[in-house]
JSON list of C-alpha atoms in Angstrom, two decimals:
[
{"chain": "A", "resi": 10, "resn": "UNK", "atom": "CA", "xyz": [69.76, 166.98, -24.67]},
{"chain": "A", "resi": 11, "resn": "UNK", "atom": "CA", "xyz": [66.39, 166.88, -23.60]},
{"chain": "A", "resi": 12, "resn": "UNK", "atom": "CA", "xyz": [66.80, 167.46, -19.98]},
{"chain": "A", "resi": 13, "resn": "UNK", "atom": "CA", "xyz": [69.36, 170.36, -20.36]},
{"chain": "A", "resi": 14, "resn": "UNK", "atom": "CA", "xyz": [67.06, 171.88, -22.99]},
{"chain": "A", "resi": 15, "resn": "UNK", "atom": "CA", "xyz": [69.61, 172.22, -25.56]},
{"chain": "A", "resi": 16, "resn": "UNK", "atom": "CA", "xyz": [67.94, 174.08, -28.82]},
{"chain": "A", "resi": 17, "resn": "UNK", "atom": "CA", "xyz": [71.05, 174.74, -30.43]},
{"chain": "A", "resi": 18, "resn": "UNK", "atom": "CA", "xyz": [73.78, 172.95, -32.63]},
{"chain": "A", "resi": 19, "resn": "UNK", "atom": "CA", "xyz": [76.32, 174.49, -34.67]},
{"chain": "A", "resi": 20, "resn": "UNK", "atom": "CA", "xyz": [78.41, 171.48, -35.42]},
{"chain": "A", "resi": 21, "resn": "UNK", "atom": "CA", "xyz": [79.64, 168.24, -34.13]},
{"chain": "A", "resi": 22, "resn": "UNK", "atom": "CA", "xyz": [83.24, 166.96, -34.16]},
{"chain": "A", "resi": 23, "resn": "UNK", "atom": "CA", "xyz": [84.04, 163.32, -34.10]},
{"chain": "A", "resi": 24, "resn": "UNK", "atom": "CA", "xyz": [86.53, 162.03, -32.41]},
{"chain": "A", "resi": 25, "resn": "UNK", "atom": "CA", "xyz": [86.35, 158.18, -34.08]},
{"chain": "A", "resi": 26, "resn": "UNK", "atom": "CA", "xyz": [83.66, 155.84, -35.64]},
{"chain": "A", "resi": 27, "resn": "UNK", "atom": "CA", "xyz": [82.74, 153.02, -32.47]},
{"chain": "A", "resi": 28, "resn": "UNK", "atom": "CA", "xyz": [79.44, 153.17, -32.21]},
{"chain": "A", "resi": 29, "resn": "UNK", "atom": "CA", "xyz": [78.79, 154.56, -28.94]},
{"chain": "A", "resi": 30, "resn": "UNK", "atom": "CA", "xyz": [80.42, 157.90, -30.26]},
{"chain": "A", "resi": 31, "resn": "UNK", "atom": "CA", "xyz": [77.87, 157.65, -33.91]},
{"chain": "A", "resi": 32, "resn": "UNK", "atom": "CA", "xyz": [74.98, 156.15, -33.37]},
{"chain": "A", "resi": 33, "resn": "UNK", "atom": "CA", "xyz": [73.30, 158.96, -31.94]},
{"chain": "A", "resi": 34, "resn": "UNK", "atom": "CA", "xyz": [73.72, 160.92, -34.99]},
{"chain": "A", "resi": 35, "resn": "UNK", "atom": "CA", "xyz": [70.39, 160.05, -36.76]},
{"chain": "A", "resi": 36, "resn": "UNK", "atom": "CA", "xyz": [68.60, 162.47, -33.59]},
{"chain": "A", "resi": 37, "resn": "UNK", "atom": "CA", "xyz": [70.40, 165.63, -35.57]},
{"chain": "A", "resi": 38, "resn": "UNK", "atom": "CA", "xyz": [67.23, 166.08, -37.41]},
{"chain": "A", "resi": 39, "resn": "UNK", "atom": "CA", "xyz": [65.22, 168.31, -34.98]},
{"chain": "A", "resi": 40, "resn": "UNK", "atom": "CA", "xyz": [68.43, 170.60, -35.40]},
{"chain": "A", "resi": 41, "resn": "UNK", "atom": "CA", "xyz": [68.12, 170.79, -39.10]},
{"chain": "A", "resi": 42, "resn": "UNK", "atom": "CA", "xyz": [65.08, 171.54, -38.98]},
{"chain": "A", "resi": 43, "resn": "UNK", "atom": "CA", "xyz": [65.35, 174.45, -36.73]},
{"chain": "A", "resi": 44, "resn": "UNK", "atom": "CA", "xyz": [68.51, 175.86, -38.48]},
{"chain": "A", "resi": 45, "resn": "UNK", "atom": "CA", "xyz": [67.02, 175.02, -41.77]},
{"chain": "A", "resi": 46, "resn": "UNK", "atom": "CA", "xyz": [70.53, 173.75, -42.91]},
{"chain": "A", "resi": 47, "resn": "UNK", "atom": "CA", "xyz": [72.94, 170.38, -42.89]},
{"chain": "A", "resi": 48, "resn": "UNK", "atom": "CA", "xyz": [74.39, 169.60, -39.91]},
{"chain": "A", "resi": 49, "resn": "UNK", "atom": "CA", "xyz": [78.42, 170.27, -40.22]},
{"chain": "A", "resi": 50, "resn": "UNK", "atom": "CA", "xyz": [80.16, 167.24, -39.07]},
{"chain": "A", "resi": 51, "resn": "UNK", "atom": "CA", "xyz": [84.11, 167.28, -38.41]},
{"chain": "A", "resi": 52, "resn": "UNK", "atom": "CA", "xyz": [85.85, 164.19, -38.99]},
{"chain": "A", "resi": 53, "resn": "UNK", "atom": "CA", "xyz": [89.02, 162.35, -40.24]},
{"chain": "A", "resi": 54, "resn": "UNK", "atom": "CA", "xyz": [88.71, 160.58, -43.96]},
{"chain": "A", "resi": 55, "resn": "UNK", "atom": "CA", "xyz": [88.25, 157.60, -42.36]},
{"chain": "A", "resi": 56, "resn": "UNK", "atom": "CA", "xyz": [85.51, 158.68, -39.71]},
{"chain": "A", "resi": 57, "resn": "UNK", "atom": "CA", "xyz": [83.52, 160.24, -42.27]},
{"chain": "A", "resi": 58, "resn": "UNK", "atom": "CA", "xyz": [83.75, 157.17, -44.56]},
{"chain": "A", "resi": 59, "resn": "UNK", "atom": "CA", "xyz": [82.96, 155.00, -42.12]},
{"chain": "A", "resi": 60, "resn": "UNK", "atom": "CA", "xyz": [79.75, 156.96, -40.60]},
{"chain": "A", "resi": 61, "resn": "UNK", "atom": "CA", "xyz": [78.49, 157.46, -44.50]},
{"chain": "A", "resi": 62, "resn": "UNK", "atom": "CA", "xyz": [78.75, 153.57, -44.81]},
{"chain": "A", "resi": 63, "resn": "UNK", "atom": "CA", "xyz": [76.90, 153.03, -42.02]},
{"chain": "A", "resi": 64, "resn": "UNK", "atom": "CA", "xyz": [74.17, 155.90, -42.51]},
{"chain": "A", "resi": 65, "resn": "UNK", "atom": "CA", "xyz": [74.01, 155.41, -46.12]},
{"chain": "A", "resi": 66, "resn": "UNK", "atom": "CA", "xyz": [70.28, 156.03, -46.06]},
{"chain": "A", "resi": 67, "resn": "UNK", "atom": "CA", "xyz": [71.34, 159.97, -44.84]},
{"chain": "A", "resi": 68, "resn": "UNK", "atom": "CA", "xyz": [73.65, 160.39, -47.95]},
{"chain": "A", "resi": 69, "resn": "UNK", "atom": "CA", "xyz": [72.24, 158.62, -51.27]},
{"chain": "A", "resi": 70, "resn": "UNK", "atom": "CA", "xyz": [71.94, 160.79, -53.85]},
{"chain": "A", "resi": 71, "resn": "UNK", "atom": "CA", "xyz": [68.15, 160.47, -53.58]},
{"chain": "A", "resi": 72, "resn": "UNK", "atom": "CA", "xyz": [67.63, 161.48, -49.74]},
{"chain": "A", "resi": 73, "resn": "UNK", "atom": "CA", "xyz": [65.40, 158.74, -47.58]},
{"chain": "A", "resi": 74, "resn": "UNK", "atom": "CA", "xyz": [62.48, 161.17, -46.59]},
{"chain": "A", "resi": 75, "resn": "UNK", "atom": "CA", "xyz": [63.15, 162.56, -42.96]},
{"chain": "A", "resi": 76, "resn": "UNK", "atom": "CA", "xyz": [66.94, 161.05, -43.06]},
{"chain": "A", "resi": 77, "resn": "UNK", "atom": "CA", "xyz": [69.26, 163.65, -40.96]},
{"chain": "A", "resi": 78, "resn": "UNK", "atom": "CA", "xyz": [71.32, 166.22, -43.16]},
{"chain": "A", "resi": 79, "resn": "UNK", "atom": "CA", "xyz": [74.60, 165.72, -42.64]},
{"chain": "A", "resi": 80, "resn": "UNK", "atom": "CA", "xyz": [77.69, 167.33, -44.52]},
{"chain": "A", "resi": 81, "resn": "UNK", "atom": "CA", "xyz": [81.42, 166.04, -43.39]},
{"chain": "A", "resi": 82, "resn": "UNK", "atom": "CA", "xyz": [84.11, 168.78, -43.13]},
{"chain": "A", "resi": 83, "resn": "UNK", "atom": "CA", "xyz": [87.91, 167.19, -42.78]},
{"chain": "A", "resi": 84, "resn": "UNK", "atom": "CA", "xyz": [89.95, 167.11, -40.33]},
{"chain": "A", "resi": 85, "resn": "UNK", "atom": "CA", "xyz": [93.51, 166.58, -40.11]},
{"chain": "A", "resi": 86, "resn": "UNK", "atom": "CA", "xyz": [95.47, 166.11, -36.93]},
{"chain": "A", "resi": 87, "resn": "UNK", "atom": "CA", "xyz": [98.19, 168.23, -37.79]},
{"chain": "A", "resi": 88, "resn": "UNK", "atom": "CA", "xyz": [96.22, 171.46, -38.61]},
{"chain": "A", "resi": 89, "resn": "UNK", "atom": "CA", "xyz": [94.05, 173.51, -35.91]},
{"chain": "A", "resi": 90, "resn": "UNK", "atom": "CA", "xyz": [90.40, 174.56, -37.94]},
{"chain": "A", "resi": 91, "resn": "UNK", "atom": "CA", "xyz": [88.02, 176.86, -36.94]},
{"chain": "A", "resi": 92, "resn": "UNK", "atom": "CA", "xyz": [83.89, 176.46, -36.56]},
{"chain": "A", "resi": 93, "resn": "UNK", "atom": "CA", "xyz": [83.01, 180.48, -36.63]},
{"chain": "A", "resi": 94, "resn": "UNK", "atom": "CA", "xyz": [85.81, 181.86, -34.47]},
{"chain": "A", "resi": 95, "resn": "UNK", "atom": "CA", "xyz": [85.99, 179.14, -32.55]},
{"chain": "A", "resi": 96, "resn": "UNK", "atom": "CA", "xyz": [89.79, 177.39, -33.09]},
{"chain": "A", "resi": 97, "resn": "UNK", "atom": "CA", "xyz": [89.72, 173.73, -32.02]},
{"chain": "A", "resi": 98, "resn": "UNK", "atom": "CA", "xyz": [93.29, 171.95, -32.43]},
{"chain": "A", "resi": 99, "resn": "UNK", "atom": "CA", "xyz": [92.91, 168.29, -32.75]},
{"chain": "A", "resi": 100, "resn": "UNK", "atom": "CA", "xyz": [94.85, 165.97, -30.53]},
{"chain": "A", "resi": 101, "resn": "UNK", "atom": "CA", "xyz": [95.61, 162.16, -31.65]},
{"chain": "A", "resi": 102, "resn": "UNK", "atom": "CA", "xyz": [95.67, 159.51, -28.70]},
{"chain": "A", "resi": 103, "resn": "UNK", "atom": "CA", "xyz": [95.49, 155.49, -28.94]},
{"chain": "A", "resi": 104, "resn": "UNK", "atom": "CA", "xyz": [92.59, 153.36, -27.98]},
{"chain": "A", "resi": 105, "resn": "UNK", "atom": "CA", "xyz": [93.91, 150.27, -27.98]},
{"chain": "A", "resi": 106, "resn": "UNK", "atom": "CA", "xyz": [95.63, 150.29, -31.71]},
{"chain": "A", "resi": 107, "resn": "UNK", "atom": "CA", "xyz": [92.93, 152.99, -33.16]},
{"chain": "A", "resi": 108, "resn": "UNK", "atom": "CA", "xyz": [93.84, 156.14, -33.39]},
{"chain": "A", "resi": 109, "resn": "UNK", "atom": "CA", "xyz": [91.87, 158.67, -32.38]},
{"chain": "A", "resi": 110, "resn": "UNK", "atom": "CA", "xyz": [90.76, 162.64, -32.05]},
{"chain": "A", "resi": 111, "resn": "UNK", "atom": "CA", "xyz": [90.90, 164.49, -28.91]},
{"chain": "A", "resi": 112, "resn": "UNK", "atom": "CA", "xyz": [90.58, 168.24, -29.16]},
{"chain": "A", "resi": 113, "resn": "UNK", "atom": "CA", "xyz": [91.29, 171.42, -27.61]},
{"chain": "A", "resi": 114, "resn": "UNK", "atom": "CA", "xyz": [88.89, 174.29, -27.30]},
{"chain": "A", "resi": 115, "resn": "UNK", "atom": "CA", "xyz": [91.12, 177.13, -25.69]},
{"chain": "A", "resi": 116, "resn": "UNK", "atom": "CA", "xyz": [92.16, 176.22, -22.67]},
{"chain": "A", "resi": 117, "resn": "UNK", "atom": "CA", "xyz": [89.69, 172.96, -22.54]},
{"chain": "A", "resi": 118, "resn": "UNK", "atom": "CA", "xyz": [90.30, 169.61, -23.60]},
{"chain": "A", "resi": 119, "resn": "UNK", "atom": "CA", "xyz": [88.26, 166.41, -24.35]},
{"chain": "A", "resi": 120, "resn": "UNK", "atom": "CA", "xyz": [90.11, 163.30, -24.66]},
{"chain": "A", "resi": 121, "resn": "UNK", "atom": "CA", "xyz": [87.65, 160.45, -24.55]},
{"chain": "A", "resi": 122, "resn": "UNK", "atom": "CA", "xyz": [88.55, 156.37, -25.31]},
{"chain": "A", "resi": 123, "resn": "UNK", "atom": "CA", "xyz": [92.41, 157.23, -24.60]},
{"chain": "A", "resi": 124, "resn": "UNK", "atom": "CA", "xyz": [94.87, 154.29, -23.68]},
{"chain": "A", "resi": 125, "resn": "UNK", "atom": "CA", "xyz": [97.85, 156.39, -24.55]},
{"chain": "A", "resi": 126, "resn": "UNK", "atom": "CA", "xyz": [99.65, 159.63, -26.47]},
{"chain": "A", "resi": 127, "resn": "UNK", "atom": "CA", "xyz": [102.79, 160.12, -27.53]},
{"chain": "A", "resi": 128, "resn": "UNK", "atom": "CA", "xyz": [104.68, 163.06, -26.44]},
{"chain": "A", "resi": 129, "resn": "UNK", "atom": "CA", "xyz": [104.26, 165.12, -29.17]},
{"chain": "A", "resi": 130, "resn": "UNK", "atom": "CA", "xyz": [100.27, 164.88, -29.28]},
{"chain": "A", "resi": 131, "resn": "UNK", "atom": "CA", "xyz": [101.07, 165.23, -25.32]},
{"chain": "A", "resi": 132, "resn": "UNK", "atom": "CA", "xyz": [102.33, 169.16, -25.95]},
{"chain": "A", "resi": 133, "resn": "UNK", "atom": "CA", "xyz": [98.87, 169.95, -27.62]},
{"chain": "A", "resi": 134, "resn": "UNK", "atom": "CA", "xyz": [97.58, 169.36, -24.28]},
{"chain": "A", "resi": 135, "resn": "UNK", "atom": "CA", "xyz": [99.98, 171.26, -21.81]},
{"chain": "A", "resi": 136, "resn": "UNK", "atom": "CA", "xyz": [98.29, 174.48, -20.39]},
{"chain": "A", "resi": 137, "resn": "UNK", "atom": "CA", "xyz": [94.80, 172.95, -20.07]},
{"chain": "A", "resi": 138, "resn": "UNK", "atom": "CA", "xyz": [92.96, 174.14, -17.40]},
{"chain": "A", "resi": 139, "resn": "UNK", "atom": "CA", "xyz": [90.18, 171.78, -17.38]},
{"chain": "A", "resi": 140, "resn": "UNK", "atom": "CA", "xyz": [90.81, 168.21, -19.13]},
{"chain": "A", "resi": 141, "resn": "UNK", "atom": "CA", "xyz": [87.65, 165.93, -19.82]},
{"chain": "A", "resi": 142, "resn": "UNK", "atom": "CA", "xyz": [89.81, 162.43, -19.30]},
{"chain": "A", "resi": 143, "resn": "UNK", "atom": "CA", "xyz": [88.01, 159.20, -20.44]},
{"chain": "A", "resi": 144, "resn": "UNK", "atom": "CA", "xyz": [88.34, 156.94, -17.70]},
{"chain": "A", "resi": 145, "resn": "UNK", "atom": "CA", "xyz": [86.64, 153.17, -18.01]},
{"chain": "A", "resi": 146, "resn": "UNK", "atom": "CA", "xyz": [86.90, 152.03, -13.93]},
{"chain": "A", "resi": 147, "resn": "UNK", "atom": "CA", "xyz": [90.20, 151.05, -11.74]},
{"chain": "A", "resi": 148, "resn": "UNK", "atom": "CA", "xyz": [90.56, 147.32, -13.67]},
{"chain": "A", "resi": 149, "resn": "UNK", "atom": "CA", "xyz": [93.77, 147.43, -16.34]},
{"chain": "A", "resi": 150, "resn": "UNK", "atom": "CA", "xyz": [91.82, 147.64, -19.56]},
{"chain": "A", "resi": 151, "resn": "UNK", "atom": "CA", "xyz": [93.70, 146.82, -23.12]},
{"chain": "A", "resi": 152, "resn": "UNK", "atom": "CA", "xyz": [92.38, 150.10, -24.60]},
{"chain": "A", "resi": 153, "resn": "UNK", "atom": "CA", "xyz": [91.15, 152.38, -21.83]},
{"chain": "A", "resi": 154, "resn": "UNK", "atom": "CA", "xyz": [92.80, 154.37, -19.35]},
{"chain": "A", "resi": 155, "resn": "UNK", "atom": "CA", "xyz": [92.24, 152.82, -15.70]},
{"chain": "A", "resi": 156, "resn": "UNK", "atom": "CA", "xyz": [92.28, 155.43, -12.71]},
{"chain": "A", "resi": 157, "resn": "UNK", "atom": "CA", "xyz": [95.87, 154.84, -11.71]},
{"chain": "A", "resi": 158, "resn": "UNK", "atom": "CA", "xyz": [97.19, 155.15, -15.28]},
{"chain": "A", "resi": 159, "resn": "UNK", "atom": "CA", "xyz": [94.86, 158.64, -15.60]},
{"chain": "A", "resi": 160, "resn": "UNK", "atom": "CA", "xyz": [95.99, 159.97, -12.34]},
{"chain": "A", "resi": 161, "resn": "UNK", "atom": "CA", "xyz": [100.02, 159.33, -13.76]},
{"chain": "A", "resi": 162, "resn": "UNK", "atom": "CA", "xyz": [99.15, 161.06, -16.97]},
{"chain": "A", "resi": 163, "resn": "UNK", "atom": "CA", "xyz": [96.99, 164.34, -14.80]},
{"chain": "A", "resi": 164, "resn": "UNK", "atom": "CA", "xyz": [100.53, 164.46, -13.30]},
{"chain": "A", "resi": 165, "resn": "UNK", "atom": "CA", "xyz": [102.10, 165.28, -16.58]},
{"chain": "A", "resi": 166, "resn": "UNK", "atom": "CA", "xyz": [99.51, 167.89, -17.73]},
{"chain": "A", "resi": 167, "resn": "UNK", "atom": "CA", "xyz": [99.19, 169.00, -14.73]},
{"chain": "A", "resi": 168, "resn": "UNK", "atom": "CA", "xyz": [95.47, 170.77, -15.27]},
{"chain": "A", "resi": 169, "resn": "UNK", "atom": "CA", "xyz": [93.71, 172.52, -12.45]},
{"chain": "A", "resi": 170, "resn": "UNK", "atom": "CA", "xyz": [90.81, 170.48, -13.10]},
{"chain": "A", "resi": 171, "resn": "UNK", "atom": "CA", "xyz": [89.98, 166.83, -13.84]},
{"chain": "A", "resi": 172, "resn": "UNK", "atom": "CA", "xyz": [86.68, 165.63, -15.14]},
{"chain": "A", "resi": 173, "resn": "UNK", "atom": "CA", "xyz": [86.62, 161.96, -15.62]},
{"chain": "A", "resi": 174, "resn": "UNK", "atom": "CA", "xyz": [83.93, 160.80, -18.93]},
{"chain": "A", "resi": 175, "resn": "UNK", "atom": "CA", "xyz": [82.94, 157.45, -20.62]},
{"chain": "A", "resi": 176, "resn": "UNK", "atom": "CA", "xyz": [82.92, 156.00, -16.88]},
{"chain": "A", "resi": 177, "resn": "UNK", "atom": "CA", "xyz": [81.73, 152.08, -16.93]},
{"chain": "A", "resi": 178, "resn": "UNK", "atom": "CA", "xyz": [79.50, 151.10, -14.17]},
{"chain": "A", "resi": 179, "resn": "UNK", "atom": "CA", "xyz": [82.23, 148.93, -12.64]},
{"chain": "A", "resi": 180, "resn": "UNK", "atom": "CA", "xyz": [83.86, 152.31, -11.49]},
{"chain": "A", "resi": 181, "resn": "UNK", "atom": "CA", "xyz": [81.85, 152.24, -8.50]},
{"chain": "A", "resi": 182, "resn": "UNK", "atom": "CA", "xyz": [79.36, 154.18, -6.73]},
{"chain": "A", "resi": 183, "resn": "UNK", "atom": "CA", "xyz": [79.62, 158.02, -7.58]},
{"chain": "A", "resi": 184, "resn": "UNK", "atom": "CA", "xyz": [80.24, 159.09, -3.64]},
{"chain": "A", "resi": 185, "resn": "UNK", "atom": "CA", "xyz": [82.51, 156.51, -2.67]},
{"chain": "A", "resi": 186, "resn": "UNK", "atom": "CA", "xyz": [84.98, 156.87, -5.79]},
{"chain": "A", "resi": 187, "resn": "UNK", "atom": "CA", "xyz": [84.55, 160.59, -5.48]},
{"chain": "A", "resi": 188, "resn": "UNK", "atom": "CA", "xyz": [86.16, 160.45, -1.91]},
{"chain": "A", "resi": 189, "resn": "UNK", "atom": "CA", "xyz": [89.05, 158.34, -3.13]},
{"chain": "A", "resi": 190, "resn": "UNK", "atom": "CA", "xyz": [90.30, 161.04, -6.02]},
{"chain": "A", "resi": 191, "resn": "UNK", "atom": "CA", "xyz": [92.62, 163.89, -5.14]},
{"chain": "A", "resi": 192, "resn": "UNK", "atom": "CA", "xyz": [91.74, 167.74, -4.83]},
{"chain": "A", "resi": 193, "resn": "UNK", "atom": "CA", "xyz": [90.85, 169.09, -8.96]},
{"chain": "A", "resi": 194, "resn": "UNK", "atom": "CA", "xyz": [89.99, 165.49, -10.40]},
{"chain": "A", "resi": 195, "resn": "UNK", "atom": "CA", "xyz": [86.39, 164.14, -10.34]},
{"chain": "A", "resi": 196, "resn": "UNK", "atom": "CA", "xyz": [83.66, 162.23, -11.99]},
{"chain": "A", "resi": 197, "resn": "UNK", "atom": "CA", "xyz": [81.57, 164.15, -14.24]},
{"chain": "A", "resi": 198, "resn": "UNK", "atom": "CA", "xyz": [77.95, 163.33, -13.95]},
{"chain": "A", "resi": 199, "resn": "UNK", "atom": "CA", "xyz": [74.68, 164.62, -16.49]},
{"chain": "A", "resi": 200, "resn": "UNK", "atom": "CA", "xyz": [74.06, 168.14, -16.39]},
{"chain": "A", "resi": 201, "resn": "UNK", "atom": "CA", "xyz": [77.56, 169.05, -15.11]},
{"chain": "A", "resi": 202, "resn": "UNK", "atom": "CA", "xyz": [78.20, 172.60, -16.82]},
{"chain": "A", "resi": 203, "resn": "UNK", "atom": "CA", "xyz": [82.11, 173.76, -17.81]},
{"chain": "A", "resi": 204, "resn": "UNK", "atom": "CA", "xyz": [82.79, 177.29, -18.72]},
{"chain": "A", "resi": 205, "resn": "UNK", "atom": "CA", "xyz": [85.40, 177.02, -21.85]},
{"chain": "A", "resi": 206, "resn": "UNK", "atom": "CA", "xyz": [87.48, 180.14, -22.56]},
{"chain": "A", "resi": 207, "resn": "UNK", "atom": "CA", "xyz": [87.74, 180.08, -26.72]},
{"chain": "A", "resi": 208, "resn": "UNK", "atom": "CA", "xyz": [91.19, 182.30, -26.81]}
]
């Protein structure tokens, strides 16, 4: 956030409650102070139970001095929402047995910690453009998607272009894997900028 000098947050969608997706949640606080209001956070019943259990200290009645200010919206799978006029429809895909949120910005979409999706979560996604594709490295993994299982499912969405996220560091070295990919699927990297049309 630092390094792409990012002074702006309107809200934050979750897509489920591991830790590497939360934990980062307590740096809000710079944003609340410069918008002067709770953070909006966007999260299934059970996210958003989950994150207040484990930042309790943000959600007492009786604020901890300096905690972040957080305020959960719902989200349900089934029903597209809107943060200003910007519609997001959520898309539900397995990790491992845990379901969890993927979403579609117009003709974007971010599906991170993704084993599988049933077909009817698949239609959500058909029309993408550009698809953000968690990807762990090219080993069989019981709740990730490997690279051969992530180019098969590419072939049913069919996007122009493929960014692969949530990379381990057994994926290899960024040039060498890069060369191995087909045309319109890659490895996204810090700093790497996507234009979104909101539709």
């Amino acid at each position: 956030m630092l390094r792409n000098d990012v002074r702006q947050v309107d809200a934050i969608l979750l897509t489920h409650e591991h830790n590497d997706h939360v934990i980062g949640l307590d740096d809000v606080r710079p944003f609340n102070f410069q918008s002067q209001r709770d953070m909006p956070i966007y999260a299934t019943a059970r996210v958003a139970a989950e994150v207040e259990q484990r930042f309790a200290y943000a959600f007492s009645e009786i604020r901890y001095p300096g905690a972040p200010a957080l305020r959960f919206f719902p989200i349900d799978k089934d029903h597209p929402f809107r943060i200003a006029d910007v519609r997001i429809r959520p898309i539900e895909v397995m990790h491992g047995n845990l379901p969890v949120l993927g979403f579609r910005i117009g003709d974007f979409t971010y599906l991170t910690d993704i084993k599988t999706i049933s077909d009817e979560e698949l239609e959500k996604v058909r029309g993408t453009k550009v698809l953000a594709l968690g990807v762990l490295h090219h080993t069989p993994h019981y709740s990730h998607l490997s690279v051969e299982e992530a180019l098969r499912l590419i072939q049913r969405i069919k996007p122009e272009q493929t960014w692969f996220i949530h990379i381990s560091h057994h994926m290899g070295l960024y040039d060498e894997v890069a060369a191995q990919l087909p045309e319109g699927v890659g490895l996204a990297y810090d700093g790497l900028k996507v234009s979104v049309l909101t539709g």
